[in-house]
Coordinates of C-alpha atoms and ligand atoms in Angstrom, one line a residue:
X1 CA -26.5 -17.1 13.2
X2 CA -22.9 -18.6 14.5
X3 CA -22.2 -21.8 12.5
X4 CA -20.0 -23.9 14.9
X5 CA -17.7 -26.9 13.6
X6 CA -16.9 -29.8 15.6
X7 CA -13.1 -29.4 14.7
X8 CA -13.1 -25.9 15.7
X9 CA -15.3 -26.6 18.9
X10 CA -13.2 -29.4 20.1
X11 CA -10.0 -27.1 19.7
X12 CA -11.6 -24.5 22.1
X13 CA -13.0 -26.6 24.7
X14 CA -10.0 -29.1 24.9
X15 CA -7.0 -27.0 23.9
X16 CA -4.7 -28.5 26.6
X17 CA -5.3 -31.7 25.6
X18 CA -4.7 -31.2 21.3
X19 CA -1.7 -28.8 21.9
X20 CA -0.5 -30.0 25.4
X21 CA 2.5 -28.0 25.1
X22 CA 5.0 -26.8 22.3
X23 CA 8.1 -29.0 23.2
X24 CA 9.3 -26.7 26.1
X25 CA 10.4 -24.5 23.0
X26 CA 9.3 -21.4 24.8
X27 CA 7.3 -20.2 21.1
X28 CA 4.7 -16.7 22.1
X29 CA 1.4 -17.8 23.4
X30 CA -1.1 -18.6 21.1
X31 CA -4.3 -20.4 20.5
X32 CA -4.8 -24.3 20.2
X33 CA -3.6 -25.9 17.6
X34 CA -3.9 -29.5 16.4
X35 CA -1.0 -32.1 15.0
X36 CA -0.4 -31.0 11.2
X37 CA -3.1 -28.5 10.3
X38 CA -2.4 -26.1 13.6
X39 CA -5.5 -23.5 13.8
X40 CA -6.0 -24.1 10.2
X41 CA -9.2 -25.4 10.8
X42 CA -9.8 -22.4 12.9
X43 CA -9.7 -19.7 10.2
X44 CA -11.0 -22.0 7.8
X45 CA -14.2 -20.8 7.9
X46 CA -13.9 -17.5 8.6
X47 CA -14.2 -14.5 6.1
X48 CA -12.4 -12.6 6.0
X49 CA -9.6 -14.4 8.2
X50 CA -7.5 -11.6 8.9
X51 CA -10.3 -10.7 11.3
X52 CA -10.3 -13.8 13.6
X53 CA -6.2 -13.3 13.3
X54 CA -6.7 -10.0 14.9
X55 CA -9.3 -10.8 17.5
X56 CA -6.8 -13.5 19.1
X57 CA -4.1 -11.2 18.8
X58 CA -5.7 -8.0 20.5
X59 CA -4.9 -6.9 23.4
X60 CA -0.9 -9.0 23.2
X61 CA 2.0 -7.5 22.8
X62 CA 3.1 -11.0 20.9
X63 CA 1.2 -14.3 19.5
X64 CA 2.0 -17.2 18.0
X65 CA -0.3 -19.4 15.7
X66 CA 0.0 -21.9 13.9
X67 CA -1.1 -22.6 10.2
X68 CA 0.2 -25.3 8.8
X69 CA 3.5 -25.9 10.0
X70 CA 4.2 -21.9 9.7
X71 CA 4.6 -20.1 12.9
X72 CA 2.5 -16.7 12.0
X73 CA 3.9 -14.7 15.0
X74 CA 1.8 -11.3 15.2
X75 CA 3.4 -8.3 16.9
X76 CA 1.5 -5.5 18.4
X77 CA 4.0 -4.0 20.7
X78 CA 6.6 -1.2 18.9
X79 CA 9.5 -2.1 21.3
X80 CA 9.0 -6.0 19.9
X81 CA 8.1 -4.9 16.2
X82 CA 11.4 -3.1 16.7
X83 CA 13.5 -6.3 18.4
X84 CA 12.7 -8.0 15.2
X85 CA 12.9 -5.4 12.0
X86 CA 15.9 -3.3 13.6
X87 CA 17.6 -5.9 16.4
X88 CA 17.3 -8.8 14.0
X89 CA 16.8 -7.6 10.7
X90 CA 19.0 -9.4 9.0
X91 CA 17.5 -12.6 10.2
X92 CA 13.6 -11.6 9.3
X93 CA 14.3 -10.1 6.2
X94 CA 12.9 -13.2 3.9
X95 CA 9.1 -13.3 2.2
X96 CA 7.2 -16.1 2.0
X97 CA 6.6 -17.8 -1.4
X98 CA 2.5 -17.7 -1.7
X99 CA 0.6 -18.8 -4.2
X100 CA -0.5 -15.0 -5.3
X101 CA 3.0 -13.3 -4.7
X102 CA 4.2 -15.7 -7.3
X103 CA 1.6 -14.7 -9.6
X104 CA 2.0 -11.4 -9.5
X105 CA 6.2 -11.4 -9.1
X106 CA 6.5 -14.2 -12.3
X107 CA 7.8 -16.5 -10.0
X108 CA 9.5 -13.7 -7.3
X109 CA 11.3 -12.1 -9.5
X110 CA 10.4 -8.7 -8.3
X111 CA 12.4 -6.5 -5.3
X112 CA 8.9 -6.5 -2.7
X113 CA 8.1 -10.5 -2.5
X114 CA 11.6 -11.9 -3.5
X115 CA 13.0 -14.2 -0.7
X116 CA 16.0 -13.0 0.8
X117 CA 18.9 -14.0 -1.8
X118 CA 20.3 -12.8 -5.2
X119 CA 17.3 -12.1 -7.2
X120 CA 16.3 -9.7 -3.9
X121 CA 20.1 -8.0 -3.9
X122 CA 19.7 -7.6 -8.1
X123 CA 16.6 -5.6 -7.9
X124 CA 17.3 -3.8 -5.3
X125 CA 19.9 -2.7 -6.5
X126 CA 18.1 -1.7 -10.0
X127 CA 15.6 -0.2 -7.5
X128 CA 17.8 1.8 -5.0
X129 CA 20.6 3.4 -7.8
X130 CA 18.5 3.7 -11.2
X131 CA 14.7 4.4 -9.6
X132 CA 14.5 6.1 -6.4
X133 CA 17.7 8.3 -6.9
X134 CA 17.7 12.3 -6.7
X135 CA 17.9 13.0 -10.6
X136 CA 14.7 10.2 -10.9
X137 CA 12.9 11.8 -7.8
X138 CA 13.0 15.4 -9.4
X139 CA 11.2 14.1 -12.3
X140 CA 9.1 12.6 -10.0
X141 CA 8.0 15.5 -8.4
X142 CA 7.5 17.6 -11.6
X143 CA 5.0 14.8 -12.5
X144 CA 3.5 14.8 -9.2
X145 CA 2.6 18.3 -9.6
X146 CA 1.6 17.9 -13.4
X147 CA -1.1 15.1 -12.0
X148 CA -2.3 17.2 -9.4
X149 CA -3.3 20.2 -11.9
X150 CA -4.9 17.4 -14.1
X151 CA -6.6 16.8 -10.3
X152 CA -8.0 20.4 -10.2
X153 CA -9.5 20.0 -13.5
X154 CA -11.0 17.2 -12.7
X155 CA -12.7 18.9 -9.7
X156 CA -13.4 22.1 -11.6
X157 CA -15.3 19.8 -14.7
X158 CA -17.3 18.3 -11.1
X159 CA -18.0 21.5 -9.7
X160 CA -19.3 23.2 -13.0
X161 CA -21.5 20.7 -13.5
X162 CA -22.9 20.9 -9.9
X163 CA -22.0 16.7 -9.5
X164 CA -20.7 15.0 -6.8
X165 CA -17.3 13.8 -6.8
X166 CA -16.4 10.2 -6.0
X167 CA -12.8 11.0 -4.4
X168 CA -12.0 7.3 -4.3
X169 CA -12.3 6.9 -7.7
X170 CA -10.2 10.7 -8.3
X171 CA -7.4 9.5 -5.9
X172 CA -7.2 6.5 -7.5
X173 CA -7.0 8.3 -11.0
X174 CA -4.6 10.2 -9.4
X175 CA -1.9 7.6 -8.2
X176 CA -2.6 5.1 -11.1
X177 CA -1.7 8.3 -13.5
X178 CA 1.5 9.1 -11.5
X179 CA 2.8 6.1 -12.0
X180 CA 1.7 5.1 -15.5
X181 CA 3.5 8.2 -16.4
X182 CA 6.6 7.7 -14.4
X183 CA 7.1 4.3 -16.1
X184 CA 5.5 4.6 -19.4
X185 CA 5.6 8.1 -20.3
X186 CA 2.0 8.2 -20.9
X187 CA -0.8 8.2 -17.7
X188 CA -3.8 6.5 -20.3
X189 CA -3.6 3.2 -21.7
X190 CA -6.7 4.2 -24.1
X191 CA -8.5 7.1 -25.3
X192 CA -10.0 8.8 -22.1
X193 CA -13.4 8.4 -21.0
X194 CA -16.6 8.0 -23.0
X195 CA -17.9 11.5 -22.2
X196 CA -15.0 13.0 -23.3
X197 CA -14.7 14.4 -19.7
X198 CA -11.6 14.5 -17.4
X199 CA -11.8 11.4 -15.9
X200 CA -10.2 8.2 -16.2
X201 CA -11.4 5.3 -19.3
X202 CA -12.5 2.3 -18.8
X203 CA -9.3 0.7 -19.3
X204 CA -7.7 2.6 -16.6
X205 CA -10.4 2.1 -14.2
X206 CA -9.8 -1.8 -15.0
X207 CA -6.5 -1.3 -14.8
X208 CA -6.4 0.1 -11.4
X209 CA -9.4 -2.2 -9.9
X210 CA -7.1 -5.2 -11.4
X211 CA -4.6 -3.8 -9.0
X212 CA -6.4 -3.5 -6.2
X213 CA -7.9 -7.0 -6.3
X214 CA -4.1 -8.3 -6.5
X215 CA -3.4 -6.4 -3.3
X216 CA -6.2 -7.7 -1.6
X217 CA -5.4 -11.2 -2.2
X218 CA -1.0 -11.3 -1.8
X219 CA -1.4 -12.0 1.5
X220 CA -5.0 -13.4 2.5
X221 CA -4.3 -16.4 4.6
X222 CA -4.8 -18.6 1.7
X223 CA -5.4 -21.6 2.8
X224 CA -2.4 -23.6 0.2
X225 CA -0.2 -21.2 1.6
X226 CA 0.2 -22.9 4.4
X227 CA -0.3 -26.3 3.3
X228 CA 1.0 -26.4 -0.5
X229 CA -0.1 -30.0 -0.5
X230 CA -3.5 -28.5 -0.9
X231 CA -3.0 -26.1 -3.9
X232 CA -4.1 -28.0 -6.6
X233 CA -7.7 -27.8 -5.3
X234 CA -7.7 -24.2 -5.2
X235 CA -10.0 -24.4 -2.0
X236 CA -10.3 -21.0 -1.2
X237 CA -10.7 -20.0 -5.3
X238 CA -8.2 -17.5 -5.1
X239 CA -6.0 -19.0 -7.9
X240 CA -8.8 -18.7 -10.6
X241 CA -9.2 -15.2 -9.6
X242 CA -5.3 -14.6 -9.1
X243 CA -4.8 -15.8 -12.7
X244 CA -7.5 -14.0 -14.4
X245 CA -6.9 -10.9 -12.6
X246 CA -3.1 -11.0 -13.6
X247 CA -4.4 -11.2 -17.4
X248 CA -6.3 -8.1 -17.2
X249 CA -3.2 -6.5 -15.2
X250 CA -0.6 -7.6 -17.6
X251 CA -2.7 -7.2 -20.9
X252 CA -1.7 -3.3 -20.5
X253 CA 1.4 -3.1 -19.7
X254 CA 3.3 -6.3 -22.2
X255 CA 2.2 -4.4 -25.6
X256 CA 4.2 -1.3 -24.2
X257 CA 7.2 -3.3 -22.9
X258 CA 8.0 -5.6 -25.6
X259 CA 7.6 -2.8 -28.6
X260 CA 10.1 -0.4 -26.5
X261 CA 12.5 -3.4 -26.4
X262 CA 12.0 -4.4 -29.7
X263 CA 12.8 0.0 -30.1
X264 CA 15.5 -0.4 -27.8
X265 CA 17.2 -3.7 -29.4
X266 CA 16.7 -2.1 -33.4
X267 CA 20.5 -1.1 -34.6
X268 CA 19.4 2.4 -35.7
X269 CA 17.8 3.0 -32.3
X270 CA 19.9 5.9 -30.5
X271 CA 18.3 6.9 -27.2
X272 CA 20.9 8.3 -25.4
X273 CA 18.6 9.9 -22.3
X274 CA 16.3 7.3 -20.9
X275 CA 12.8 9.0 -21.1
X276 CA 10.8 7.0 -18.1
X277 CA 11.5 3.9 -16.0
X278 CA 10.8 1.2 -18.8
X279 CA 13.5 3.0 -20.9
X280 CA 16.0 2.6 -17.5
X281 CA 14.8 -1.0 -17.2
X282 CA 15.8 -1.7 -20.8
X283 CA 18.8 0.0 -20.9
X284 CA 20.4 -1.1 -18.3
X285 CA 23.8 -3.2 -18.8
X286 CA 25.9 -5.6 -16.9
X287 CA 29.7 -5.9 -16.4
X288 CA 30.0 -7.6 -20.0
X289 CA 27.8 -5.3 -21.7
X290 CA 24.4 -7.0 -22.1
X291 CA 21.3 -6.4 -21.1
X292 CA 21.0 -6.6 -16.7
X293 CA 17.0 -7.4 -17.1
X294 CA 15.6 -9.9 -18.9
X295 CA 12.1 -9.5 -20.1
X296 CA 10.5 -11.2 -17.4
X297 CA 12.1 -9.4 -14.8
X298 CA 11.3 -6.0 -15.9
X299 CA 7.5 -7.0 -16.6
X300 CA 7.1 -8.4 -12.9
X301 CA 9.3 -5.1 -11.6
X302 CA 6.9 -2.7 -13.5
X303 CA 3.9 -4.8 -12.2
X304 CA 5.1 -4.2 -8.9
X305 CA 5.8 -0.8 -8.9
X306 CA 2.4 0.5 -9.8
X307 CA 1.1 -2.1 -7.4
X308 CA 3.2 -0.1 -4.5
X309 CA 2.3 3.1 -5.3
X310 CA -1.6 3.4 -6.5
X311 CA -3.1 1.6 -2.7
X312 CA -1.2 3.9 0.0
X313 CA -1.7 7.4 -1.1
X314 CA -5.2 7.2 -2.3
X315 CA -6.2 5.0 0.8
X316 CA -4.6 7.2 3.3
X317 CA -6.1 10.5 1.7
X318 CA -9.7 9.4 1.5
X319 CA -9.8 8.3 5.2
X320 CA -8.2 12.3 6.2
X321 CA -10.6 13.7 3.9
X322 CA -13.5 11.8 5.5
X323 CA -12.0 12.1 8.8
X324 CA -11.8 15.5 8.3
X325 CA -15.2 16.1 6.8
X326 CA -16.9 15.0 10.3
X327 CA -14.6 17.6 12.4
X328 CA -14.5 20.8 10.8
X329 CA -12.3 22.4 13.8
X330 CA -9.5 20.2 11.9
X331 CA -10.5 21.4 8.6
X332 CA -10.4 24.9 9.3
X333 CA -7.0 24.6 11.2
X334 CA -5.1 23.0 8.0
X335 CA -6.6 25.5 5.7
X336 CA -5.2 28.4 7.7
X337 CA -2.0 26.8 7.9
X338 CA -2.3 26.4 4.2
X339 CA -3.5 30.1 3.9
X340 CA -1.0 31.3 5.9
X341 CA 2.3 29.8 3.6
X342 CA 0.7 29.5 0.4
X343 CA -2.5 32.6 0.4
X344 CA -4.9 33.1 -2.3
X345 CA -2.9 33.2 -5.8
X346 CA -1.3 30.1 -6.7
X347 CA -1.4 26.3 -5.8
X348 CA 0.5 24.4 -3.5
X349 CA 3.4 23.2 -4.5
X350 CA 5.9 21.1 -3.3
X351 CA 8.5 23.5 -2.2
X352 CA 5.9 24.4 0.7
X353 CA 5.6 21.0 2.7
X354 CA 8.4 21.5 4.5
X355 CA 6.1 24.8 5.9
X356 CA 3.0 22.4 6.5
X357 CA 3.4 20.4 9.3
X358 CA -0.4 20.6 10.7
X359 CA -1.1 19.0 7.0
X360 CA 1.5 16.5 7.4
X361 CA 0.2 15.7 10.5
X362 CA -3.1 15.3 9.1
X363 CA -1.9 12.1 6.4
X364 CA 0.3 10.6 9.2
X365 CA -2.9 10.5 11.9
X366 CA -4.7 8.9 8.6
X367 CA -1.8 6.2 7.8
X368 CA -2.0 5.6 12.0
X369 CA -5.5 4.7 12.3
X370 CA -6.4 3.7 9.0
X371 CA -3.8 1.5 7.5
X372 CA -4.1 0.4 4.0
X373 CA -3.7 -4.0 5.4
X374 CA -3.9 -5.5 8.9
X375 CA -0.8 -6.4 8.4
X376 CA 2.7 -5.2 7.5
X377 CA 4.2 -7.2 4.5
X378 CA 5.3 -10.6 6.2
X379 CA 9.1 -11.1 7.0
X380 CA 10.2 -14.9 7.1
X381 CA 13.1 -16.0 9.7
X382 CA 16.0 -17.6 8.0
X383 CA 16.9 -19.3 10.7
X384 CA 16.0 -20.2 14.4
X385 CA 16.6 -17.4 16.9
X386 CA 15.6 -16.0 19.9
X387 CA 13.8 -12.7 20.2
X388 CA 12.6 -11.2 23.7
X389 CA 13.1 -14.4 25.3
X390 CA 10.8 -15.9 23.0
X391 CA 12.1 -19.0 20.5
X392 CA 10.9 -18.4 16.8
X393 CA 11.7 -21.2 14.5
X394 CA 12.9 -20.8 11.1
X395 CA 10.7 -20.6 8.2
X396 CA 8.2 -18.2 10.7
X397 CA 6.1 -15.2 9.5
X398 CA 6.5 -12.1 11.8
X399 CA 2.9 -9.7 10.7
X400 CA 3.5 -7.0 12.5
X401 CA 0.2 -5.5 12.8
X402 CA -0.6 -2.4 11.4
X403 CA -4.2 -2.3 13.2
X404 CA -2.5 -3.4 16.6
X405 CA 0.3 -1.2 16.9
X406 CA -1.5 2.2 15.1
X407 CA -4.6 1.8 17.5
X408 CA -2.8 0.3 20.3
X409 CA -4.1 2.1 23.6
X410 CA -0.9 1.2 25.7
X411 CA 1.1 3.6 22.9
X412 CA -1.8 5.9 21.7
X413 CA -4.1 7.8 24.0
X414 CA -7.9 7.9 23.1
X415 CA -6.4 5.2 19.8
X416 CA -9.9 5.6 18.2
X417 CA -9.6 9.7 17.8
X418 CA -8.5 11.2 14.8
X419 CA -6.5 13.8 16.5
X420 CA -3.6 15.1 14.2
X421 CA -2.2 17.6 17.3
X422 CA -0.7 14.1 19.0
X423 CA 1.9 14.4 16.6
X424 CA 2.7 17.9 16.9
X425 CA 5.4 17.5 19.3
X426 CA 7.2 14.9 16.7
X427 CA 10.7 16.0 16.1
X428 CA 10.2 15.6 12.2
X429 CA 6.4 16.1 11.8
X430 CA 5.6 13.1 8.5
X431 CA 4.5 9.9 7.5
X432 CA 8.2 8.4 8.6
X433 CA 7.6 5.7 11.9
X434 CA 11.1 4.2 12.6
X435 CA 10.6 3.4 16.2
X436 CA 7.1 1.3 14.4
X437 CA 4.7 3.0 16.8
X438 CA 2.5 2.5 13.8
X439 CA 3.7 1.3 10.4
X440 CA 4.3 3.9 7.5
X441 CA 7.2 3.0 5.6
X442 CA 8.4 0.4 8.1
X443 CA 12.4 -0.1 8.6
X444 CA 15.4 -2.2 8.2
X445 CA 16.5 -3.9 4.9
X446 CA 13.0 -4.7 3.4
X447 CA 12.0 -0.9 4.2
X448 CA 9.8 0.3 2.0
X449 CA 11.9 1.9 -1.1
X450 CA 9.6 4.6 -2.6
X451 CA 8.8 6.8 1.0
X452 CA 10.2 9.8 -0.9
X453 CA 7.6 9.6 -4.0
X454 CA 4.8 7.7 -1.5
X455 CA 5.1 10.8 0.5
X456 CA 5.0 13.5 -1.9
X457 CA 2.0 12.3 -3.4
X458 CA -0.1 12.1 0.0
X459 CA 1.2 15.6 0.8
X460 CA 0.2 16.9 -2.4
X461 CA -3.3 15.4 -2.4
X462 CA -4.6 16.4 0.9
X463 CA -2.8 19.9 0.7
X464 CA -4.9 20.5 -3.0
X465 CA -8.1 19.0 -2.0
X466 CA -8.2 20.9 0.6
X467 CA -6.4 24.4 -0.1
X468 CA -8.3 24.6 -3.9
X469 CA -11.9 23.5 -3.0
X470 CA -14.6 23.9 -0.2
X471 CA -15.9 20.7 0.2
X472 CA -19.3 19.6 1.4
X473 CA -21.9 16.2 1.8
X474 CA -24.1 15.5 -0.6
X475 CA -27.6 17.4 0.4
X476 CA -29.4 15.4 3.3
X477 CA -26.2 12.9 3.9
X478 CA -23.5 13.5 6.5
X479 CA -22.5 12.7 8.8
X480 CA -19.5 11.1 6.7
X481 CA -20.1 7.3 7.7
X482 CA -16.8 5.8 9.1
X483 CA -17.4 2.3 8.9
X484 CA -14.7 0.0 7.7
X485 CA -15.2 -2.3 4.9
X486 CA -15.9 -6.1 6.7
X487 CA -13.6 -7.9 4.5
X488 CA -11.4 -5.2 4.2
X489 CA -9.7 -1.7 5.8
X490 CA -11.2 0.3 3.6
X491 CA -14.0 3.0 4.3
X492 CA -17.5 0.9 3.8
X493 CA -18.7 3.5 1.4
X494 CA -16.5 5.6 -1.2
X495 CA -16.5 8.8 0.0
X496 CA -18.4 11.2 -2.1
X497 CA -18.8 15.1 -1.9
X498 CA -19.2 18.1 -3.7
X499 CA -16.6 20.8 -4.5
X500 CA -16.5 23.9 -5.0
X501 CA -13.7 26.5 -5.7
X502 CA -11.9 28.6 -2.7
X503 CA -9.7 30.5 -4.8
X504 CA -10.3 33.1 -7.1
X505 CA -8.2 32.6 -10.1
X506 CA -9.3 29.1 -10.4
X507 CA -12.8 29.8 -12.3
X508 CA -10.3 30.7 -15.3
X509 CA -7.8 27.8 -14.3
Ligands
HEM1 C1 2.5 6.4 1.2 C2 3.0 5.5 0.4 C3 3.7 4.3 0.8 C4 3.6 3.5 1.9 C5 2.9 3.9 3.2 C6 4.5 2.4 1.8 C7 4.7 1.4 2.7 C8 5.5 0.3 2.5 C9 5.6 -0.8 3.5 C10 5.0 -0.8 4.9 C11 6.4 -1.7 3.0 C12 6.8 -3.1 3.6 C13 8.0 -2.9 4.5 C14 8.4 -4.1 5.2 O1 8.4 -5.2 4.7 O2 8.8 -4.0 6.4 C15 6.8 -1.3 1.7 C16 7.6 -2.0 0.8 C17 8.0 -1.5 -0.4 N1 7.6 -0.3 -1.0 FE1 6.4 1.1 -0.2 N2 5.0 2.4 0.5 C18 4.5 3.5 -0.1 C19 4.8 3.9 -1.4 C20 5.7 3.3 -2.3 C21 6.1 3.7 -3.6 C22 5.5 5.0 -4.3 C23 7.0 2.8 -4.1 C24 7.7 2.8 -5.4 C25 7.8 3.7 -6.2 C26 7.2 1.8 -3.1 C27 8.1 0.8 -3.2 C28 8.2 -0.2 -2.2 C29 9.1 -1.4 -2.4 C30 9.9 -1.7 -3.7 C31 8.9 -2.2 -1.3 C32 9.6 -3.5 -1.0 C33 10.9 -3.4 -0.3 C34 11.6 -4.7 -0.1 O3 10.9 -5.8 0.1 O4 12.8 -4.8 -0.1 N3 6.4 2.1 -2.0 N4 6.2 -0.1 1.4

């Protein structure tokens, strides 16, 4: 039954009269908003909120609304996404400060939620010359393809046992392995699972679920985050869970970082080779010699950088896979592209994506239609400024949406369709968007920073799911259910199937 609230009521009957108009300012239509609060008392009630934001948003190119005194301005046209991220990207390219980016920055400290400023130039810097540079992104890759045999084991150790795989739960493995072992050195944190099996242990599954609750809340329309006069009641609980969650998060990763520096800082300590990240973190140096990083900064940098890389991937493969499950035309195409440049006696590897573009096209028709977030990470205007005619005050959040541009009917014919042959006739076929018909890796200065690793580790997921195994629904299901999540974008149920080897040689694998 619809709960109605006065507040909320009086908005939508009388909207002329609370907002009569906004100064002759010329700000993006929008809904009602009251003196103060703005449609805060709107999405008060609503979970999940990102919902209601969408559903005033659909079907405009631009809106404005206003929470708190914070102009959220959602986009859902690519030529306007693109007047503000590539036009005016040096004006938008701020965060906002929220109550769970500080958590899980220590205080914006890292490169992703950093306001625009020195702390953001510093680790970008770190980020752009010591992380993501060519040497790095070889040893990347060889990882990448490590992790995906430990992948076909872990199918193989399914199959065998005639069990049905949750693929969730493997892609997850998966990423969270990748990166534990790019900045660690080691992908478990404790001794495996109980069984003895393949899979992850508990600690890495609470590792990874720790991760993924911090993603869902950074940017959730918390309620203080528009009205920080209101934080210290904690209305919407999110700082309870925020804090415990980061507890959990953290109590993996500070053991490991403080004995490596206490390694690092010990005079008979000679490590002249950096192994893995958290060795580059530590080593790094500034102009007078000492150390660039200080402790804090390199535990909120690690933080972030498994948070960036363990949601995409994983997301983005398990919607193909079911996507794919429920239209077998598009299965049997990508498998004989597959066929075709890799045939029957070895594994994919990454020296054939450049030869798969029906696969590629597969994971960017995914990352299209079932983004990750509503929303693009927000960027704050520094100033006031004009954009498409339209005045947008400083301090305001510009979401473009991810759901309103990837599904927009005006830019995407039959937008509902998972139809990887609309991209064919791309001149580069991959996850790359830089005119922001949809958003991948978005653009501009806050561009996302790891595309390189983010897309060799879709590429290599989809191409070995579906290369090494035959895959198939459990008996009597199917089918595969394509319901989002309500409170989120992720598939309602975990996909689950059953695998079974396609290629000969991998029985003795
Ligand atoms: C398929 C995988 C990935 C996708 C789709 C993706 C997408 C994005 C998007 C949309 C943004 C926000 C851009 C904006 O604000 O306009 C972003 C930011 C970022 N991403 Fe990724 N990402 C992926 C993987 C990765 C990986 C593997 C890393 C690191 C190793 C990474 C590091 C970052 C960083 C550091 C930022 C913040 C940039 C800044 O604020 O300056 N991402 N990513």
């Amino acid at each position: 039954m619809a709960v109605t609230y006065p507040l909320a009521t009086a908005l939508s009957i009388f909207p002329g009269v609370l907002l009569p108009e906004r100064g002759g300012l010329h700000l993006p239509p929008g809904p009602a908003a009251l003196p103060i609060v703005g449609s805060l008392p709107m999405i008060f009630w609503k979970k999940p909120r990102f919902r209601w934001v969408l559903q005033k948003a659909k079907g405009k190119d631009i809106t404005c609304i206003l929470l708190g005194n914070v102009h959220a301005i959602i986009v859902n046209s690519p030529e306007l996404a693109c007047e503000f991220l590539k036009k005016n990207d040096s004006i938008f390219a701020s965060r906002p400060i929220t109550m769970a980016t500080e958590y899980s920055s220590r205080g914006f400290l890292s490169i992703s939620v950093a306001p625009w400023g020195d702390q953001w130039k510093k680790m970008c810097r770190v980020i752009a010359s010591e992380v993501i540079n060519h040497k790095r992104l070889q040893r990347m890759a060889k990882v990448v393809g490590e992790e995906a045999d430990n992948l076909i084991q872990y199918f193989q150790y399914y199959s065998e046992a005639r069990q049905v795989i949750d693929l969730r739960k493997a892609l997850r493995y998966y990423s969270g392995n990748i990166i534990r072992k790019i900045i660690f050195g080691c992908r478990h944190f404790g001794k495996g699972p109980k069984d003895g099996g393949p899979g992850p242990g508990p600690e890495e599954i609470e590792h990874i679920d720790a991760a993924f609750t911090v993603l869902s809340l950074a940017f959730s329309f918390c309620v203080s985050d528009f009205m920080p006069s209101l934080r210290i009641f904690d209305i919407d609980g999110h700082e309870r869970i925020m804090k415990k969650t980061m507890k959990v998060f953290n109590k993996y990763h500070d053991p490991i970082i403080e004995e490596r520096m206490r390694r690092w800082r010990r005079s008979d300590y000679v490590d002249d080779e950096p192994e893995d990240i958290l060795d580059v973190f530590i080593s790094l140096k500034d102009n007078e010699g000492k150390p660039l990083l200080t402790v804090e900064e390199i535990k909120a940098q690690v933080g972030e950088l498994i948070l960036a890389t363990v949601d995409n991937p994983s997301n983005t493969v398990e919607w193909a896979m079911a996507e794919i499950l429920n239209q077998p035309d598009i299965l049997r195409k990508a498998i004989e592209e597959i066929d075709h440049v890799v045939g029957h006696d070895r594994l994919v590897e990454e020296y054939d994506f450049p030869n798969l573009p029906y696969l590629k096209a597969c994971g960017r028709e995914a990352l299209r239609l079932h983004p990750i977030a509503p929303f693009n990470v927000p960027h704050v205007s520094t100033i006031d400024t004009t954009v498409a005619g339209f005045f947008i005050p400083k301090g305001s959040q510009v979401l473009l949406s991810r759901v309103g541009l990837g599904r927009n009917p005006k830019v995407w014919e039959d937008p509902m369709r998972f139809n990887p042959d609309r991209h064919l006739n791309e001149k580069n076929v991959g996850l790359t968007e830089p005119d922001l018909r949809f958003i991948s890796f978005s653009t501009g200065r806050r561009g996302c920073k790891g595309a390189p690793l983010g897309m060799m580790m879709t590429y290599m997921l989809l191409a070995r799911i579906m290369h090494s195994f035959t895959w198939s629904l459990p008996v009597g299901e199917g089918p595969v259910n394509l319901s989002e999540e309500e409170r989120s974008l992720f598939m309602a149920k975990p996909l689950h199937a059953l695998a079974k080897p396609r290629l000969a040689f991998l029985k003795h694998f």
